[in-house]
Coordinates of C-alpha atoms in Angstrom, one line a residue:
Chain A
M20 CA 91.2 -30.4 158.0
P21 CA 93.3 -28.4 160.4
Q22 CA 97.1 -29.0 160.4
A23 CA 98.3 -31.0 163.4
F24 CA 99.8 -29.0 166.2
A25 CA 103.6 -29.1 166.8
G26 CA 106.2 -26.9 168.6
V27 CA 105.8 -24.7 171.5
L28 CA 102.2 -24.4 172.8
V29 CA 101.3 -22.2 175.7
P30 CA 98.4 -22.9 178.2
V31 CA 97.6 -19.2 178.4
L32 CA 97.2 -17.6 181.8
T33 CA 93.7 -16.0 182.2
P34 CA 93.7 -12.4 183.6
F35 CA 91.0 -11.4 186.0
T36 CA 89.8 -8.0 186.8
P37 CA 90.1 -6.7 190.4
A38 CA 86.4 -7.8 190.8
G39 CA 87.4 -11.3 189.8
E40 CA 85.8 -11.4 186.4
P41 CA 87.7 -12.8 183.3
D42 CA 89.4 -9.8 181.6
A43 CA 88.8 -10.3 177.9
G44 CA 90.8 -7.2 176.8
R45 CA 94.0 -8.2 178.6
F46 CA 93.4 -11.8 177.5
V47 CA 93.3 -10.9 173.8
S48 CA 96.4 -8.7 174.1
F49 CA 98.3 -11.4 175.9
C50 CA 97.4 -14.0 173.3
R51 CA 98.6 -11.7 170.6
W52 CA 101.8 -11.1 172.4
L53 CA 102.4 -14.8 172.9
L54 CA 102.0 -15.5 169.2
A55 CA 104.4 -12.6 168.4
E56 CA 106.9 -14.1 170.8
G57 CA 106.8 -17.3 168.7
A58 CA 104.2 -19.6 170.2
D59 CA 103.1 -22.2 167.7
G60 CA 99.7 -22.6 169.4
L61 CA 97.7 -21.4 172.3
A62 CA 96.3 -24.1 174.6
I63 CA 93.8 -21.7 176.3
F64 CA 91.7 -22.9 179.1
G65 CA 94.2 -25.4 180.5
T66 CA 95.1 -26.1 184.2
T67 CA 97.5 -23.1 184.1
S68 CA 94.7 -21.0 182.7
E69 CA 92.6 -21.6 185.9
A70 CA 90.0 -22.8 183.4
N71 CA 88.6 -25.1 186.0
S72 CA 87.8 -22.0 188.1
M73 CA 85.6 -20.7 185.3
S74 CA 82.2 -21.7 184.2
A75 CA 81.6 -23.1 180.8
G76 CA 79.8 -19.9 179.8
E77 CA 82.8 -17.8 180.9
R78 CA 85.2 -19.9 178.8
M79 CA 83.0 -19.8 175.7
A80 CA 82.6 -16.0 176.0
L81 CA 86.4 -15.6 176.2
L82 CA 86.8 -17.8 173.1
D83 CA 84.2 -15.7 171.2
R84 CA 86.3 -12.6 172.0
L85 CA 89.6 -14.1 170.8
I86 CA 88.0 -15.1 167.5
A87 CA 86.3 -11.8 167.1
S88 CA 89.6 -10.1 167.7
G89 CA 91.2 -12.0 164.8
I90 CA 93.3 -14.5 166.6
P91 CA 93.5 -17.4 164.1
A92 CA 91.3 -20.3 165.3
A93 CA 93.7 -22.8 163.8
R94 CA 96.2 -21.8 166.4
L95 CA 93.9 -22.5 169.3
M96 CA 93.6 -25.7 171.3
P97 CA 91.0 -24.8 174.0
G98 CA 90.6 -27.0 177.1
T99 CA 87.2 -28.6 177.0
G100 CA 87.4 -30.8 180.0
A101 CA 84.3 -31.2 182.2
C102 CA 82.9 -33.8 184.6
S103 CA 79.8 -34.3 182.5
I104 CA 79.4 -35.5 178.9
T105 CA 76.8 -32.8 178.5
E106 CA 79.1 -29.9 179.3
A107 CA 82.2 -31.4 177.6
S108 CA 80.3 -31.9 174.3
M109 CA 78.8 -28.5 174.5
L110 CA 82.3 -26.9 174.9
I111 CA 83.7 -28.9 172.1
K112 CA 80.9 -28.1 169.7
H113 CA 81.5 -24.5 170.4
A114 CA 85.2 -24.8 169.8
V115 CA 84.8 -26.8 166.6
G116 CA 82.2 -24.4 165.4
H117 CA 84.8 -21.6 165.6
G118 CA 87.3 -23.8 163.6
C119 CA 89.7 -24.3 166.5
G120 CA 92.7 -26.5 165.4
G121 CA 92.0 -28.9 168.2
V122 CA 90.7 -29.3 171.8
L123 CA 92.5 -30.5 174.9
M124 CA 90.4 -33.0 176.8
L125 CA 90.6 -34.0 180.4
P126 CA 89.1 -37.3 181.7
P127 CA 86.0 -36.9 183.9
F128 CA 87.7 -35.9 187.1
Y129 CA 85.2 -35.9 190.0
Y130 CA 84.7 -39.6 190.6
K131 CA 87.8 -41.5 191.5
G132 CA 88.6 -45.2 191.1
M133 CA 86.7 -45.3 187.8
T134 CA 87.7 -48.1 185.4
D135 CA 89.4 -47.5 182.0
Q136 CA 86.2 -48.8 180.4
G137 CA 84.2 -46.1 182.2
V138 CA 86.6 -43.3 181.0
Y139 CA 86.6 -44.8 177.5
D140 CA 82.8 -44.7 177.5
F141 CA 82.8 -41.1 178.6
I142 CA 85.2 -40.0 175.9
A143 CA 83.4 -42.1 173.3
A144 CA 80.1 -40.6 174.2
V145 CA 81.5 -37.1 174.0
I146 CA 83.0 -37.7 170.5
D147 CA 79.8 -39.4 169.3
K148 CA 77.7 -36.4 170.6
V149 CA 79.9 -33.9 168.8
A150 CA 79.9 -36.0 165.7
S151 CA 82.2 -33.7 163.6
P152 CA 84.9 -34.9 161.3
A153 CA 86.6 -31.5 162.0
L154 CA 87.2 -32.5 165.7
K155 CA 90.9 -33.0 166.6
M156 CA 91.0 -34.2 170.2
Y157 CA 94.2 -34.1 172.3
L158 CA 94.0 -36.1 175.5
Y159 CA 95.1 -34.4 178.6
H160 CA 96.9 -36.8 181.0
I161 CA 97.4 -34.9 184.3
P162 CA 97.0 -37.4 187.2
P163 CA 98.3 -34.9 189.8
Q164 CA 95.0 -33.0 189.4
T165 CA 92.6 -35.5 188.0
V166 CA 93.8 -38.7 189.8
I167 CA 92.1 -40.4 186.8
P168 CA 94.8 -41.3 184.2
F169 CA 94.8 -41.7 180.4
G170 CA 97.0 -44.8 180.5
V171 CA 98.9 -46.1 177.4
E172 CA 96.5 -48.9 176.8
L173 CA 93.4 -46.7 177.1
V174 CA 95.0 -44.2 174.7
G175 CA 95.6 -47.0 172.2
R176 CA 92.0 -48.1 172.4
L177 CA 90.7 -44.6 171.8
I178 CA 93.0 -44.1 168.8
K179 CA 91.9 -47.3 167.3
A180 CA 88.2 -46.5 167.7
Y181 CA 88.5 -42.8 166.6
P182 CA 91.5 -42.7 164.2
G183 CA 91.4 -39.2 162.6
T184 CA 89.9 -37.7 165.8
I185 CA 92.2 -38.6 168.6
A186 CA 95.2 -36.5 167.5
G187 CA 97.6 -36.4 170.4
L188 CA 98.2 -36.2 174.1
K189 CA 99.6 -33.7 176.6
D190 CA 101.5 -35.6 179.3
S191 CA 101.5 -33.6 182.5
S192 CA 102.3 -36.6 184.7
G193 CA 105.7 -35.2 185.4
D194 CA 106.9 -38.7 184.8
W195 CA 109.3 -39.1 181.9
N196 CA 108.9 -42.9 181.9
N197 CA 105.2 -42.4 181.1
T198 CA 106.1 -40.1 178.2
A199 CA 108.7 -42.5 177.0
A200 CA 106.2 -45.4 177.1
L201 CA 103.7 -43.5 175.0
L202 CA 106.4 -42.5 172.5
A203 CA 107.6 -46.1 172.2
E204 CA 104.1 -47.0 171.0
K205 CA 104.7 -44.9 167.8
F206 CA 101.0 -44.3 167.4
P207 CA 100.5 -43.0 163.8
N208 CA 99.4 -39.4 163.3
F209 CA 99.5 -38.9 167.1
G210 CA 101.4 -36.0 168.6
V211 CA 102.9 -36.4 172.0
F212 CA 103.6 -33.2 174.0
P213 CA 105.3 -33.3 177.4
G214 CA 103.5 -31.0 179.8
S215 CA 106.8 -29.4 180.8
E216 CA 109.7 -28.0 178.8
V217 CA 112.0 -29.9 181.2
F218 CA 111.2 -32.9 179.0
L219 CA 111.2 -31.1 175.6
L220 CA 114.6 -32.2 174.3
D221 CA 114.2 -35.8 175.6
G222 CA 110.8 -35.8 174.0
L223 CA 112.0 -34.6 170.6
R224 CA 114.8 -37.1 170.6
H225 CA 112.2 -39.9 171.1
G226 CA 109.6 -38.8 168.6
G227 CA 107.7 -36.1 170.5
V228 CA 106.4 -33.1 168.6
G229 CA 106.9 -30.2 171.0
C230 CA 105.6 -29.3 174.4
I231 CA 102.6 -27.6 176.0
T232 CA 104.0 -25.8 179.0
A233 CA 102.9 -23.4 181.7
S234 CA 106.3 -21.5 181.6
G235 CA 105.6 -20.8 178.0
N236 CA 103.7 -17.8 179.3
V237 CA 107.0 -16.2 180.3
N238 CA 109.6 -17.9 178.2
V239 CA 108.5 -18.7 174.6
P240 CA 111.8 -17.6 173.0
G241 CA 114.0 -19.7 175.3
I242 CA 111.8 -22.8 174.7
R243 CA 111.7 -22.2 171.0
K244 CA 115.4 -22.2 170.9
V245 CA 115.5 -25.8 172.0
Y246 CA 112.7 -26.7 169.6
E247 CA 114.4 -25.2 166.6
N248 CA 117.9 -26.4 167.5
W249 CA 117.3 -29.8 169.0
Q250 CA 119.5 -31.6 166.4
T251 CA 122.5 -29.2 166.9
P252 CA 125.4 -29.5 169.4
Q253 CA 124.0 -26.5 171.4
A254 CA 120.7 -28.3 172.2
D255 CA 121.8 -29.6 175.6
Q256 CA 122.9 -26.2 176.7
Y257 CA 119.7 -24.6 175.5
Q258 CA 117.8 -27.2 177.4
A259 CA 119.8 -26.6 180.5
D260 CA 119.0 -22.9 180.3
I261 CA 115.2 -23.4 180.1
T262 CA 115.2 -26.1 182.7
L263 CA 116.9 -23.7 185.1
V264 CA 114.2 -21.1 184.5
R265 CA 111.5 -23.6 185.0
M266 CA 113.0 -25.0 188.2
T267 CA 113.4 -21.5 189.6
I268 CA 109.8 -20.6 189.0
Q269 CA 108.3 -23.9 190.2
K270 CA 109.9 -23.5 193.7
Y271 CA 106.7 -21.3 194.1
P272 CA 103.1 -22.1 193.5
M273 CA 103.2 -22.2 189.7
V274 CA 100.2 -20.2 188.5
P275 CA 100.4 -17.4 191.0
A276 CA 104.2 -17.2 190.3
L277 CA 103.7 -17.0 186.5
K278 CA 101.1 -14.3 187.0
R279 CA 103.4 -12.4 189.2
I280 CA 106.1 -12.5 186.6
V281 CA 103.8 -11.3 183.9
A282 CA 102.6 -8.5 186.2
H283 CA 106.2 -7.5 186.8
F284 CA 107.6 -7.6 183.3
H285 CA 104.6 -6.3 181.6
N286 CA 104.3 -3.5 184.2
D287 CA 100.7 -4.4 184.9
P288 CA 100.2 -5.2 188.6
D289 CA 96.6 -6.3 188.1
W290 CA 97.8 -9.3 186.2
A291 CA 98.8 -10.9 189.5
A292 CA 95.2 -11.6 190.5
V293 CA 94.0 -15.2 190.7
R294 CA 90.7 -16.8 191.4
P295 CA 90.1 -18.8 194.6
P296 CA 91.0 -21.6 195.5
M297 CA 94.3 -20.2 194.2
E298 CA 96.0 -17.5 196.2
R299 CA 98.3 -14.8 194.9
L300 CA 101.9 -14.8 196.1
S301 CA 102.7 -12.9 199.3
D302 CA 104.9 -9.9 199.0
A303 CA 107.8 -11.8 200.5
Q304 CA 107.3 -14.7 198.0
S305 CA 107.1 -12.2 195.1
T306 CA 110.3 -10.4 196.2
A307 CA 112.1 -13.8 196.5
L308 CA 110.9 -15.0 193.2
L309 CA 112.0 -11.9 191.3
A310 CA 115.3 -12.0 193.1
D311 CA 115.8 -15.7 192.1
L312 CA 115.0 -14.9 188.5
E313 CA 117.5 -12.0 188.5
K314 CA 120.1 -14.3 189.9
I315 CA 119.9 -16.6 186.9
G316 CA 119.9 -13.7 184.4
Y317 CA 116.2 -14.2 183.4
S318 CA 114.4 -11.4 181.6
L319 CA 111.2 -11.7 179.7
G320 CA 110.7 -12.6 176.1
E321 CA 111.6 -10.0 173.5
R322 CA 114.1 -8.3 175.8
R323 CA 116.2 -11.4 176.2
R324 CA 115.9 -12.2 172.5
E325 CA 117.1 -8.8 171.5
A326 CA 120.0 -9.0 173.9
A327 CA 121.0 -12.4 172.5
E328 CA 121.0 -11.3 168.9
Chain B
M4 CA 63.9 -19.3 208.1
P5 CA 63.9 -23.0 207.2
Q6 CA 64.2 -25.5 210.0
A7 CA 67.5 -27.2 210.4
F8 CA 67.8 -30.7 208.9
A9 CA 68.0 -33.8 211.1
G10 CA 67.4 -37.5 210.8
V11 CA 67.8 -39.7 207.8
L12 CA 68.7 -37.8 204.6
V13 CA 69.0 -39.6 201.3
P14 CA 71.4 -38.5 198.5
V15 CA 68.9 -39.5 195.8
L16 CA 70.0 -41.7 192.9
T17 CA 69.3 -40.0 189.5
P18 CA 67.6 -42.2 187.0
F19 CA 68.7 -41.9 183.3
T20 CA 66.7 -42.8 180.2
P21 CA 68.1 -45.5 177.9
A22 CA 69.5 -42.6 175.8
G23 CA 71.4 -41.3 178.8
E24 CA 69.2 -38.3 179.7
P25 CA 68.1 -37.5 183.2
D26 CA 64.6 -39.0 183.6
A27 CA 62.6 -36.4 185.5
G28 CA 59.4 -38.5 185.7
R29 CA 61.1 -41.5 187.4
F30 CA 63.1 -39.0 189.6
V31 CA 60.0 -37.3 190.9
S32 CA 58.3 -40.7 191.6
F33 CA 61.4 -42.0 193.4
C34 CA 61.7 -38.8 195.6
R35 CA 58.0 -39.2 196.6
W36 CA 58.6 -42.8 197.5
L37 CA 61.6 -42.0 199.6
L38 CA 59.6 -39.4 201.6
A39 CA 56.8 -41.9 202.0
E40 CA 59.4 -44.4 203.3
G41 CA 60.3 -41.9 206.0
A42 CA 63.2 -39.9 204.7
D43 CA 63.5 -36.7 206.6
G44 CA 65.2 -34.9 203.7
L45 CA 66.5 -35.5 200.2
A46 CA 70.1 -34.5 199.5
I47 CA 69.5 -34.6 195.7
F48 CA 72.5 -34.0 193.5
G49 CA 75.1 -35.6 195.7
T50 CA 78.0 -37.9 194.8
T51 CA 75.6 -40.9 194.8
S52 CA 73.3 -39.0 192.5
E53 CA 76.0 -38.8 189.8
A54 CA 75.4 -35.1 190.1
N55 CA 78.9 -34.5 189.0
S56 CA 78.1 -36.3 185.7
M57 CA 75.4 -33.8 185.0
S58 CA 75.7 -30.2 183.8
A59 CA 74.5 -27.3 186.0
G60 CA 71.6 -26.9 183.6
E61 CA 70.5 -30.5 183.9
R62 CA 70.6 -30.2 187.7
M63 CA 68.5 -27.0 187.7
A64 CA 65.9 -28.5 185.3
L65 CA 65.5 -31.5 187.6
L66 CA 65.0 -29.3 190.7
D67 CA 62.5 -27.2 188.8
R68 CA 60.6 -30.4 188.0
L69 CA 60.6 -31.6 191.7
I70 CA 59.3 -28.3 192.9
A71 CA 56.6 -28.2 190.2
S72 CA 55.5 -31.7 191.2
G73 CA 54.9 -30.5 194.7
I74 CA 57.8 -32.0 196.6
P75 CA 58.3 -29.6 199.5
A76 CA 61.4 -27.4 199.0
A77 CA 62.1 -27.3 202.7
R78 CA 62.9 -31.1 202.6
L79 CA 65.5 -30.6 199.8
M80 CA 69.2 -30.2 200.2
P81 CA 70.6 -30.0 196.7
G82 CA 74.2 -30.5 196.1
T83 CA 75.6 -27.2 194.6
G84 CA 79.3 -28.1 194.3
A85 CA 81.2 -26.9 191.3
C86 CA 84.8 -26.0 190.5
S87 CA 84.1 -22.3 189.9
I88 CA 82.6 -19.6 192.1
T89 CA 80.5 -18.6 189.1
E90 CA 78.7 -21.9 188.7
A91 CA 78.4 -22.7 192.4
S92 CA 76.8 -19.4 193.2
M93 CA 74.4 -19.8 190.2
L94 CA 73.3 -23.2 191.5
I95 CA 72.9 -21.9 195.0
K96 CA 70.8 -18.9 193.9
H97 CA 68.6 -21.2 192.0
A98 CA 68.1 -23.5 195.0
V99 CA 67.6 -20.6 197.5
G100 CA 65.1 -19.1 195.0
H101 CA 63.0 -22.3 195.2
G102 CA 63.1 -22.1 199.0
C103 CA 65.3 -25.2 199.5
G104 CA 65.9 -26.0 203.2
G105 CA 69.7 -26.0 202.5
V106 CA 72.4 -26.8 200.1
L107 CA 75.3 -29.3 200.3
M108 CA 78.5 -27.7 199.2
L109 CA 81.7 -29.4 198.0
P110 CA 85.0 -27.6 198.1
P111 CA 86.4 -26.7 194.7
F112 CA 87.7 -30.0 193.5
Y113 CA 89.8 -29.7 190.4
Y114 CA 93.0 -28.1 191.7
K115 CA 94.8 -30.2 194.3
G116 CA 97.2 -29.0 197.0
M117 CA 95.3 -25.8 197.6
T118 CA 95.6 -24.1 201.0
D119 CA 92.8 -23.8 203.6
Q120 CA 92.9 -20.1 202.9
G121 CA 92.3 -20.6 199.2
V122 CA 89.3 -22.9 200.0
Y123 CA 88.0 -20.4 202.6
D124 CA 88.2 -17.6 200.0
F125 CA 86.3 -19.7 197.5
I126 CA 83.4 -20.5 199.9
A127 CA 83.4 -17.0 201.2
A128 CA 83.2 -15.6 197.7
V129 CA 80.3 -17.9 196.9
I130 CA 78.3 -16.9 200.0
D131 CA 79.0 -13.3 199.4
K132 CA 77.8 -13.6 195.8
V133 CA 74.6 -15.4 196.8
A134 CA 74.1 -12.8 199.5
S135 CA 70.9 -14.3 200.9
P136 CA 69.9 -14.6 204.6
A137 CA 67.8 -17.6 203.5
L138 CA 70.9 -19.6 202.6
K139 CA 71.7 -22.6 204.8
M140 CA 74.9 -24.2 203.7
Y141 CA 76.0 -27.7 204.7
L142 CA 79.7 -28.4 204.0
Y143 CA 80.5 -31.6 202.2
H144 CA 83.7 -33.2 203.4
I145 CA 84.5 -36.1 201.0
P146 CA 88.3 -36.4 200.5
P147 CA 88.1 -39.7 198.7
Q148 CA 86.6 -37.9 195.7
T149 CA 87.7 -34.3 196.2
V150 CA 91.2 -34.8 197.8
I151 CA 90.6 -31.3 199.1
P152 CA 89.3 -31.5 202.7
F153 CA 87.1 -29.3 204.9
G154 CA 89.3 -29.8 208.0
V155 CA 88.0 -29.0 211.5
E156 CA 89.9 -25.7 211.7
L157 CA 88.7 -24.5 208.3
V158 CA 85.1 -25.4 209.3
G159 CA 85.5 -23.4 212.5
R160 CA 86.7 -20.3 210.6
L161 CA 83.7 -20.5 208.2
I162 CA 81.2 -20.9 211.0
K163 CA 82.7 -17.9 212.8
A164 CA 82.6 -15.7 209.6
Y165 CA 79.1 -16.9 208.5
P166 CA 77.1 -17.9 211.6
G167 CA 73.5 -18.5 210.6
T168 CA 74.6 -19.5 207.1
I169 CA 77.0 -22.4 207.7
A170 CA 74.5 -24.9 209.1
G171 CA 76.3 -28.2 209.2
L172 CA 78.5 -30.8 207.5
K173 CA 78.3 -34.1 205.9
D174 CA 81.3 -36.2 206.7
S175 CA 82.0 -38.7 204.0
S176 CA 85.7 -39.2 205.0
G177 CA 84.8 -42.7 206.2
D178 CA 87.0 -41.9 209.2
W179 CA 85.1 -41.9 212.5
N180 CA 88.0 -40.1 214.2
N181 CA 87.3 -37.1 211.9
T182 CA 83.6 -37.1 212.7
A183 CA 84.4 -37.4 216.5
A184 CA 86.8 -34.5 216.3
L185 CA 84.2 -32.3 214.6
L186 CA 81.5 -33.4 217.2
A187 CA 83.9 -32.6 220.0
E188 CA 84.0 -29.0 218.9
K189 CA 80.3 -28.7 219.7
F190 CA 79.9 -25.9 217.2
P191 CA 76.5 -24.2 218.1
N192 CA 73.6 -24.6 215.6
F193 CA 75.8 -26.8 213.5
G194 CA 74.5 -30.3 212.4
V195 CA 77.0 -33.0 211.8
F196 CA 75.9 -35.9 209.6
P197 CA 78.1 -38.9 209.1
G198 CA 78.1 -39.8 205.4
S199 CA 77.4 -43.4 206.1
E200 CA 74.8 -45.1 208.4
V201 CA 77.6 -47.3 209.7
F202 CA 78.5 -44.3 212.0
L203 CA 74.9 -43.3 212.7
L204 CA 74.6 -44.6 216.3
D205 CA 78.1 -43.5 217.3
G206 CA 77.3 -40.1 215.8
L207 CA 74.0 -39.7 217.7
R208 CA 75.7 -40.7 220.9
H209 CA 78.3 -37.9 220.4
G210 CA 75.9 -35.1 219.4
G211 CA 75.4 -35.9 215.7
V212 CA 72.0 -35.1 214.2
G213 CA 71.4 -38.0 211.8
C214 CA 73.1 -39.2 208.6
I215 CA 73.1 -38.5 204.9
T216 CA 73.7 -41.9 203.3
A217 CA 73.8 -43.5 199.9
S218 CA 72.1 -46.7 201.2
G219 CA 69.2 -44.6 202.3
N220 CA 68.1 -45.1 198.7
V221 CA 67.3 -48.7 199.5
N222 CA 66.9 -48.8 203.3
V223 CA 65.2 -45.8 204.8
P224 CA 63.0 -47.8 207.3
G225 CA 66.0 -49.7 208.7
I226 CA 68.1 -46.6 209.1
R227 CA 65.1 -44.7 210.7
K228 CA 64.8 -47.5 213.3
V229 CA 68.3 -46.6 214.6
Y230 CA 67.5 -42.9 214.5
E231 CA 64.2 -43.3 216.4
N232 CA 65.4 -45.8 218.9
W233 CA 69.0 -44.8 219.6
Q234 CA 68.5 -44.3 223.3
T235 CA 66.8 -47.7 223.7
P236 CA 68.5 -51.1 224.6
Q237 CA 67.7 -52.3 221.0
A238 CA 69.8 -49.6 219.4
D239 CA 73.0 -51.7 219.0
Q240 CA 71.1 -54.5 217.4
Y241 CA 69.3 -52.2 214.9
Q242 CA 72.7 -50.6 214.1
A243 CA 74.2 -54.0 213.5
D244 CA 71.3 -54.8 211.1
I245 CA 71.9 -51.7 209.0
T246 CA 75.6 -52.0 209.1
L247 CA 75.3 -55.6 207.7
V248 CA 73.1 -54.3 204.8
R249 CA 75.6 -51.5 204.0
M250 CA 78.6 -53.8 204.1
T251 CA 76.9 -56.2 201.8
I252 CA 76.1 -53.6 199.2
Q253 CA 79.5 -51.8 199.4
K254 CA 81.3 -55.0 198.4
Y255 CA 80.2 -53.8 194.9
P256 CA 80.7 -50.4 193.2
M257 CA 78.2 -48.4 195.3
V258 CA 76.2 -46.4 192.9
P259 CA 75.7 -49.1 190.2
A260 CA 74.9 -51.6 193.0
L261 CA 72.2 -49.3 194.5
K262 CA 70.7 -48.7 191.1
R263 CA 70.6 -52.4 190.4
I264 CA 68.8 -53.0 193.7
V265 CA 66.2 -50.3 192.9
A266 CA 65.8 -51.8 189.4
H267 CA 65.2 -55.2 191.0
F268 CA 62.9 -54.3 193.8
H269 CA 60.9 -51.7 191.9
N270 CA 60.6 -54.0 189.0
D271 CA 62.0 -51.4 186.7
P272 CA 65.1 -52.6 184.8
D273 CA 65.8 -49.2 183.2
W274 CA 66.8 -47.9 186.7
A275 CA 70.1 -49.8 186.4
A276 CA 71.5 -47.3 183.9
V277 CA 74.4 -45.1 185.0
R278 CA 76.3 -42.3 183.2
P279 CA 79.9 -42.8 182.2
P280 CA 82.5 -42.8 183.8
M281 CA 80.4 -45.1 186.0
E282 CA 79.6 -48.6 184.6
R283 CA 76.6 -50.6 185.4
L284 CA 77.1 -53.9 187.2
S285 CA 77.8 -57.0 185.0
D286 CA 75.2 -59.7 185.0
A287 CA 77.5 -61.8 187.2
Q288 CA 77.9 -59.0 189.7
S289 CA 74.1 -58.3 189.8
T290 CA 73.3 -62.0 190.5
A291 CA 75.9 -62.1 193.2
L292 CA 74.7 -58.9 194.8
L293 CA 71.1 -60.0 194.9
A294 CA 72.1 -63.4 196.3
D295 CA 74.1 -61.7 199.0
L296 CA 71.2 -59.6 199.9
E297 CA 68.8 -62.5 200.0
K298 CA 71.3 -64.4 202.3
I299 CA 71.1 -61.6 204.9
G300 CA 67.3 -61.4 204.6
Y301 CA 67.2 -58.0 203.0
S302 CA 64.1 -56.8 201.2
L303 CA 63.2 -53.3 200.2
G304 CA 61.4 -50.6 202.2
E305 CA 57.7 -51.0 202.9
R306 CA 57.9 -54.8 202.5
R307 CA 60.3 -55.3 205.3
R308 CA 58.5 -52.7 207.4
E309 CA 55.2 -54.5 207.0
A310 CA 56.8 -57.8 207.8
A311 CA 58.3 -56.4 211.0
E312 CA 55.1 -54.8 212.2

């Protein structure tokens, strides 16, 4: 039985080659680097990962490469969202087969205006089809992209039907009230992760177990500081620091901005590539972003940590 | 070079077995029946087809079966929408390889708030990857599901970049003003299809070439009557008749309602099955729907046509 996830999880950016293909080599190196930075888990194939701009086959091939390269499966929470029960259950079987610590599961996201019962039936059918006691499913609530929500009542029904399988939720609603409502339910053995570090401290104070956040790709040490020190007097200052970094980055389109930061600080310009429908930052946006980050004294990962110690 | 589509196209419902698998046998029979009813083309794997609740592999297997059964490929316009360039181009290559008359192409629909440039780059990358002069692509504008639109300006850019390939558009916005704006552009060799027969007559009067409509699954003869007689004095009455049928059905969730109607009039209860996240009609809804249809004198296909002749 894998241990439940907690702490700072990163929805890992996916590098693409100049020809637009997933770049497995860079991906493996980057995952290693994130773990070395202190990430507790890697939520590969999330929204930030442009996973929904990759085919199921491309995702499975990248996961195979990570495992083959020795990244511990227990630290991986691949996104397995898909519009069909067929594809979602195939992705999950593959992840469970590799021993992944969990999977992050979107609701079916093409058809809008579906009922909670319809979404429940979809998730139930997927779990029944996978039929593995090793499956730990984290629900992925992200209505800005899916429109279809995992509301509190629906979550409660799924936990009740699949106790041991439904293990937690990532709340990317951007709405603290929703996270608070979920935490107030105190579902047993159920880990709630805000989908942004902006809500990390508030989450921890109300029973959350960490966060799964895009900016983890460029700020694991800062975010860990809040996670490790949340009960100390410095917690609010640490939180203010990481909130400032997040707010600075999200003035720009988030995924292209994060890739531009990685390209800059890892001295690897190819990292800036995205897959359509996303667009890379313009030169003017890139210059402005890097200037904004310099203004707030941001520098990447190890460098800042060394400076602080 | 396939002939351009025109007339009454049906986004064919996909039957599922009691175990939830696509039912190829029933699908082939139903496609044959629709052509016999007078459908000019079959837009299989559309929204109404629950195509987005099927994997790419399931869709390709069904298309293989249709072709093997002798349904003419030139009459088929399979939906090839997918969130990734990889999967969309694979589906299109498969359809073009079979000689399909065209494909119906969604914009990438997971990520919201994408720019027109990003959507343009996605479509361009797909067309470039397929790289076939035989490809006839019909754009599928359906913002109620995708949120991402194919706006008039974007459509114009795509036609200009890929004349001979971008062949038309299905407008399922439900907004006549959008259809009128597209028709006013008078793009050459570009067929505009309203996504509902409610706008068929208006469309034809402004340069539209037909319609691609869900209710075609249960009312081809009625809809054809408008298409064939649109320049006669009876046109408005015929339009009123089919609008009444449509309005009656769409008081209920559209896809489950259509499947219920097929189940009833084809005496084949298994037809009512849907895949989650859709739900089949309740018994009460089914009874009410059939009573509503009886009230307006609706009966299916051939039977009504025979009665009218």
